[in-house]
PDB file of C-alpha atoms in Angstrom:
ATOM      1  CA  MET A   9      52.531-169.031  44.496  1.00  0.00           C
ATOM      2  CA  THR A  10      54.781-167.712  41.627  1.00  0.00           C
ATOM      3  CA  ARG A  11      52.782-166.712  38.468  1.00  0.00           C
ATOM      4  CA  PHE A  12      54.993-167.582  35.715  1.00  0.00           C
ATOM      5  CA  THR A  13      54.299-166.744  32.053  1.00  0.00           C
ATOM      6  CA  VAL A  14      55.882-167.397  28.832  1.00  0.00           C
ATOM      7  CA  LEU A  15      55.289-164.612  26.266  1.00  0.00           C
ATOM      8  CA  VAL A  16      55.989-165.827  22.487  1.00  0.00           C
ATOM      9  CA  ALA A  17      56.388-163.073  20.141  1.00  0.00           C
ATOM     10  CA  ALA A  18      56.667-164.889  16.952  1.00  0.00           C
ATOM     11  CA  PRO A  19      54.482-163.848  13.952  1.00  0.00           C
ATOM     12  CA  ARG A  20      53.329-167.424  13.363  1.00  0.00           C
ATOM     13  CA  SER A  21      51.212-169.263  15.945  1.00  0.00           C
ATOM     14  CA  ARG A  22      53.134-172.258  17.389  1.00  0.00           C
ATOM     15  CA  ALA A  23      56.318-171.293  15.872  1.00  0.00           C
ATOM     16  CA  SER A  24      59.518-173.365  16.827  1.00  0.00           C
ATOM     17  CA  ILE A  25      60.504-170.548  19.512  1.00  0.00           C
ATOM     18  CA  ARG A  26      57.773-171.513  21.439  1.00  0.00           C
ATOM     19  CA  SER A  27      59.020-175.016  22.343  1.00  0.00           C
ATOM     20  CA  THR A  28      62.549-173.587  22.900  1.00  0.00           C
ATOM     21  CA  ALA A  29      60.905-170.780  25.267  1.00  0.00           C
ATOM     22  CA  LEU A  30      59.125-173.728  27.300  1.00  0.00           C
ATOM     23  CA  ALA A  31      62.316-175.485  27.784  1.00  0.00           C
ATOM     24  CA  ALA A  32      64.046-172.547  28.870  1.00  0.00           C
ATOM     25  CA  ALA A  33      61.165-171.923  31.415  1.00  0.00           C
ATOM     26  CA  ALA A  34      61.728-175.379  32.572  1.00  0.00           C
ATOM     27  CA  GLU A  35      65.238-174.643  33.431  1.00  0.00           C
ATOM     28  CA  ILE A  36      64.689-171.440  35.038  1.00  0.00           C
ATOM     29  CA  ALA A  37      61.970-172.978  37.336  1.00  0.00           C
ATOM     30  CA  ALA A  38      64.029-175.845  38.115  1.00  0.00           C
ATOM     31  CA  ARG A  39      66.838-173.397  39.488  1.00  0.00           C
ATOM     32  CA  ALA A  40      64.560-170.538  40.934  1.00  0.00           C
ATOM     33  CA  GLY A  41      62.287-172.776  42.929  1.00  0.00           C
ATOM     34  CA  VAL A  42      59.403-172.228  40.760  1.00  0.00           C
ATOM     35  CA  THR A  43      56.926-175.173  40.973  1.00  0.00           C
ATOM     36  CA  GLU A  44      53.980-173.836  38.937  1.00  0.00           C
ATOM     37  CA  ALA A  45      53.844-174.621  35.277  1.00  0.00           C
ATOM     38  CA  PRO A  46      53.961-171.498  33.086  1.00  0.00           C
ATOM     39  CA  GLU A  47      50.989-170.136  31.286  1.00  0.00           C
ATOM     40  CA  VAL A  48      51.845-169.434  27.558  1.00  0.00           C
ATOM     41  CA  ILE A  49      50.675-166.397  25.845  1.00  0.00           C
ATOM     42  CA  ASP A  50      51.365-167.111  21.842  1.00  0.00           C
ATOM     43  CA  LEU A  51      51.043-163.435  20.280  1.00  0.00           C
ATOM     44  CA  GLY A  52      50.871-165.288  16.815  1.00  0.00           C
ATOM     45  CA  ASP A  53      47.312-166.500  18.055  1.00  0.00           C
ATOM     46  CA  LEU A  54      46.113-163.020  18.744  1.00  0.00           C
ATOM     47  CA  GLY A  55      47.137-161.847  15.301  1.00  0.00           C
ATOM     48  CA  PRO A  56      45.015-159.000  13.963  1.00  0.00           C
ATOM     49  CA  GLU A  57      43.303-158.701  17.514  1.00  0.00           C
ATOM     50  CA  LEU A  58      46.338-156.794  18.578  1.00  0.00           C
ATOM     51  CA  LEU A  59      45.459-153.913  16.454  1.00  0.00           C
ATOM     52  CA  ALA A  60      41.639-153.856  17.255  1.00  0.00           C
ATOM     53  CA  GLU A  61      40.344-151.133  19.735  1.00  0.00           C
ATOM     54  CA  SER A  62      39.128-153.631  22.058  1.00  0.00           C
ATOM     55  CA  SER A  63      39.640-157.291  22.401  1.00  0.00           C
ATOM     56  CA  ALA A  64      38.717-159.640  25.041  1.00  0.00           C
ATOM     57  CA  ALA A  65      41.659-162.139  24.245  1.00  0.00           C
ATOM     58  CA  VAL A  66      44.226-159.217  24.225  1.00  0.00           C
ATOM     59  CA  ASP A  67      43.019-157.639  27.426  1.00  0.00           C
ATOM     60  CA  GLY A  68      43.251-161.105  29.149  1.00  0.00           C
ATOM     61  CA  ALA A  69      46.695-161.604  27.761  1.00  0.00           C
ATOM     62  CA  LEU A  70      47.866-158.118  29.012  1.00  0.00           C
ATOM     63  CA  ALA A  71      46.276-158.789  32.378  1.00  0.00           C
ATOM     64  CA  ARG A  72      48.164-162.080  32.767  1.00  0.00           C
ATOM     65  CA  VAL A  73      51.528-160.454  31.813  1.00  0.00           C
ATOM     66  CA  ARG A  74      50.796-157.708  34.278  1.00  0.00           C
ATOM     67  CA  GLU A  75      50.105-160.076  37.060  1.00  0.00           C
ATOM     68  CA  SER A  76      53.128-162.395  36.320  1.00  0.00           C
ATOM     69  CA  ASP A  77      55.882-162.638  38.734  1.00  0.00           C
ATOM     70  CA  VAL A  78      58.285-164.098  36.201  1.00  0.00           C
ATOM     71  CA  LEU A  79      57.989-163.184  32.570  1.00  0.00           C
ATOM     72  CA  LEU A  80      60.101-165.086  29.910  1.00  0.00           C
ATOM     73  CA  VAL A  81      59.858-163.018  26.652  1.00  0.00           C
ATOM     74  CA  ALA A  82      60.821-164.870  23.519  1.00  0.00           C
ATOM     75  CA  SER A  83      61.136-163.181  20.262  1.00  0.00           C
ATOM     76  CA  PRO A  84      62.798-164.176  17.151  1.00  0.00           C
ATOM     77  CA  GLN A  85      65.007-161.422  15.605  1.00  0.00           C
ATOM     78  CA  ALA A  86      63.055-159.290  12.990  1.00  0.00           C
ATOM     79  CA  HIS A  87      65.168-156.508  11.019  1.00  0.00           C
ATOM     80  CA  GLY A  88      67.849-156.674  13.814  1.00  0.00           C
ATOM     81  CA  THR A  89      65.513-156.442  16.780  1.00  0.00           C
ATOM     82  CA  TYR A  90      62.569-157.959  18.346  1.00  0.00           C
ATOM     83  CA  THR A  91      59.276-158.381  16.438  1.00  0.00           C
ATOM     84  CA  GLY A  92      56.851-155.716  15.752  1.00  0.00           C
ATOM     85  CA  LEU A  93      54.207-157.903  17.191  1.00  0.00           C
ATOM     86  CA  LEU A  94      55.897-157.774  20.636  1.00  0.00           C
ATOM     87  CA  LYS A  95      56.387-153.899  20.517  1.00  0.00           C
ATOM     88  CA  VAL A  96      52.531-153.704  19.605  1.00  0.00           C
ATOM     89  CA  PHE A  97      51.443-155.769  22.552  1.00  0.00           C
ATOM     90  CA  LEU A  98      53.711-154.468  25.085  1.00  0.00           C
ATOM     91  CA  ASP A  99      52.803-150.715  23.949  1.00  0.00           C
ATOM     92  CA  ARG A 100      49.392-151.626  25.461  1.00  0.00           C
ATOM     93  CA  LEU A 101      50.827-151.896  28.936  1.00  0.00           C
ATOM     94  CA  PRO A 102      50.701-148.928  31.392  1.00  0.00           C
ATOM     95  CA  GLU A 103      53.906-146.898  32.327  1.00  0.00           C
ATOM     96  CA  LEU A 104      55.776-149.468  34.752  1.00  0.00           C
ATOM     97  CA  GLY A 105      53.256-152.189  33.919  1.00  0.00           C
ATOM     98  CA  LEU A 106      55.950-154.748  34.660  1.00  0.00           C
ATOM     99  CA  GLY A 107      57.061-153.114  37.805  1.00  0.00           C
ATOM    100  CA  HIS A 108      56.986-156.199  40.101  1.00  0.00           C
ATOM    101  CA  THR A 109      58.066-158.710  37.378  1.00  0.00           C
ATOM    102  CA  VAL A 110      61.222-160.561  37.032  1.00  0.00           C
ATOM    103  CA  ALA A 111      61.584-160.603  33.063  1.00  0.00           C
ATOM    104  CA  VAL A 112      63.865-163.067  31.147  1.00  0.00           C
ATOM    105  CA  PRO A 113      64.621-162.142  27.457  1.00  0.00           C
ATOM    106  CA  LEU A 114      65.176-165.009  25.088  1.00  0.00           C
ATOM    107  CA  ALA A 115      66.001-164.161  21.456  1.00  0.00           C
ATOM    108  CA  VAL A 116      66.403-166.579  18.408  1.00  0.00           C
ATOM    109  CA  VAL A 117      68.730-165.291  15.774  1.00  0.00           C
ATOM    110  CA  ASP A 118      69.776-166.351  12.245  1.00  0.00           C
ATOM    111  CA  ASP A 119      73.476-165.536  13.075  1.00  0.00           C
ATOM    112  CA  LEU A 120      74.930-165.196  16.392  1.00  0.00           C
ATOM    113  CA  ARG A 121      77.402-162.429  15.302  1.00  0.00           C
ATOM    114  CA  ASN A 122      74.468-160.241  14.638  1.00  0.00           C
ATOM    115  CA  SER A 123      72.859-160.872  17.996  1.00  0.00           C
ATOM    116  CA  HIS A 124      74.035-158.049  20.145  1.00  0.00           C
ATOM    117  CA  GLY A 125      71.232-155.570  19.340  1.00  0.00           C
ATOM    118  CA  ILE A 126      68.375-157.885  20.082  1.00  0.00           C
ATOM    119  CA  GLU A 127      69.304-158.783  23.587  1.00  0.00           C
ATOM    120  CA  GLU A 128      70.264-155.007  24.461  1.00  0.00           C
ATOM    121  CA  ASP A 129      66.781-153.914  22.857  1.00  0.00           C
ATOM    122  CA  LEU A 130      64.855-156.450  24.665  1.00  0.00           C
ATOM    123  CA  ARG A 131      66.553-155.691  28.055  1.00  0.00           C
ATOM    124  CA  ILE A 132      65.849-151.898  27.650  1.00  0.00           C
ATOM    125  CA  LEU A 133      62.127-152.505  26.445  1.00  0.00           C
ATOM    126  CA  LEU A 134      61.387-154.514  29.355  1.00  0.00           C
ATOM    127  CA  ALA A 135      63.351-152.516  32.014  1.00  0.00           C
ATOM    128  CA  ASP A 136      61.529-149.334  30.646  1.00  0.00           C
ATOM    129  CA  LEU A 137      58.387-151.212  31.536  1.00  0.00           C
ATOM    130  CA  GLY A 138      59.801-151.519  35.249  1.00  0.00           C
ATOM    131  CA  ALA A 139      60.733-155.062  34.981  1.00  0.00           C
ATOM    132  CA  TRP A 140      63.998-156.459  36.817  1.00  0.00           C
ATOM    133  CA  VAL A 141      65.687-157.921  33.776  1.00  0.00           C
ATOM    134  CA  ALA A 142      67.731-161.415  34.296  1.00  0.00           C
ATOM    135  CA  GLU A 143      71.235-161.315  33.162  1.00  0.00           C
ATOM    136  CA  PRO A 144      72.468-162.546  30.916  1.00  0.00           C
ATOM    137  CA  GLY A 145      69.542-162.905  28.676  1.00  0.00           C
ATOM    138  CA  LEU A 146      69.512-165.842  26.338  1.00  0.00           C
ATOM    139  CA  ILE A 147      70.432-165.564  22.777  1.00  0.00           C
ATOM    140  CA  LEU A 148      70.106-168.784  20.627  1.00  0.00           C
ATOM    141  CA  ALA A 149      71.027-169.474  16.832  1.00  0.00           C
ATOM    142  CA  GLU A 150      68.038-170.590  15.001  1.00  0.00           C
ATOM    143  CA  ASP A 151      70.070-174.002  14.322  1.00  0.00           C
ATOM    144  CA  GLU A 152      70.372-174.430  18.080  1.00  0.00           C
ATOM    145  CA  THR A 153      66.528-174.423  18.488  1.00  0.00           C
ATOM    146  CA  GLU A 154      66.320-177.943  17.455  1.00  0.00           C
ATOM    147  CA  ARG A 155      68.330-179.430  20.408  1.00  0.00           C
ATOM    148  CA  PRO A 156      68.702-176.483  22.967  1.00  0.00           C
ATOM    149  CA  GLU A 157      69.200-178.394  25.941  1.00  0.00           C
ATOM    150  CA  ASN A 158      73.077-177.932  26.308  1.00  0.00           C
ATOM    151  CA  VAL A 159      72.917-174.118  25.741  1.00  0.00           C
ATOM    152  CA  LEU A 160      69.684-173.897  27.883  1.00  0.00           C
ATOM    153  CA  ARG A 161      71.388-175.663  30.958  1.00  0.00           C
ATOM    154  CA  ALA A 162      74.716-173.433  30.503  1.00  0.00           C
ATOM    155  CA  TRP A 163      72.743-170.244  30.357  1.00  0.00           C
ATOM    156  CA  ALA A 164      70.520-171.230  33.370  1.00  0.00           C
ATOM    157  CA  ASP A 165      73.541-172.284  35.497  1.00  0.00           C
ATOM    158  CA  VAL A 166      74.880-168.746  35.075  1.00  0.00           C
ATOM    159  CA  ALA A 167      71.700-166.849  35.347  1.00  0.00           C
ATOM    160  CA  ALA A 168      70.410-169.086  38.220  1.00  0.00           C
ATOM    161  CA  PRO A 169      71.779-167.097  41.263  1.00  0.00           C
ATOM    162  CA  GLY A 170      70.161-163.767  40.221  1.00  0.00           C
ATOM    163  CA  LEU A 171      66.898-165.461  39.131  1.00  0.00           C
ATOM    164  CA  ARG A 172      66.649-167.125  42.415  1.00  0.00           C
ATOM    165  CA  GLN A 173      67.208-164.098  44.421  1.00  0.00           C
ATOM    166  CA  ALA A 174      64.811-162.044  42.235  1.00  0.00           C
ATOM    167  CA  VAL A 175      62.143-164.583  42.182  1.00  0.00           C
ATOM    168  CA  SER A 176      62.231-164.885  45.908  1.00  0.00           C
ATOM    169  CA  VAL A 177      61.918-160.991  46.342  1.00  0.00           C
ATOM    170  CA  ALA A 178      59.081-160.779  43.610  1.00  0.00           C
ATOM    171  CA  ALA A 179      56.981-163.716  45.182  1.00  0.00           C
TER     172      ALA A 179
END
């Protein structure tokens, strides 16, 4: 069994990036042989609890992330990089807390011309936590999220060989 988690790091709960992340997860699953449906952690739902000293909901979300074999991390671009919400959440993981995880970065940006920083920043953040990070990561323009199917398929075709191999090793 492969534990697959989609971590949505948008400040608002149920933001449009969530459906895009789930569609990307379906493309990954189909190509990497993952049959289990992903569990979704929407950081917008946790809101202020992320800053609390103790929270059962945050602790549960952290445990799920640590136990994931595949973790798709979806963040909108905020000030040129990923959201502070994601940073606050991932800062609660121990050193190398993603040491057995295949991480897939997904970023949604306003303008593709200014997108290189977020993909690199997400990749470094996830790798610093010990994850094997899928390459290439996925970057979508905001206007592509309404109908992302073609972009998702093209990206998944390129990323599939590495993902398939990494998932088979992680499982």
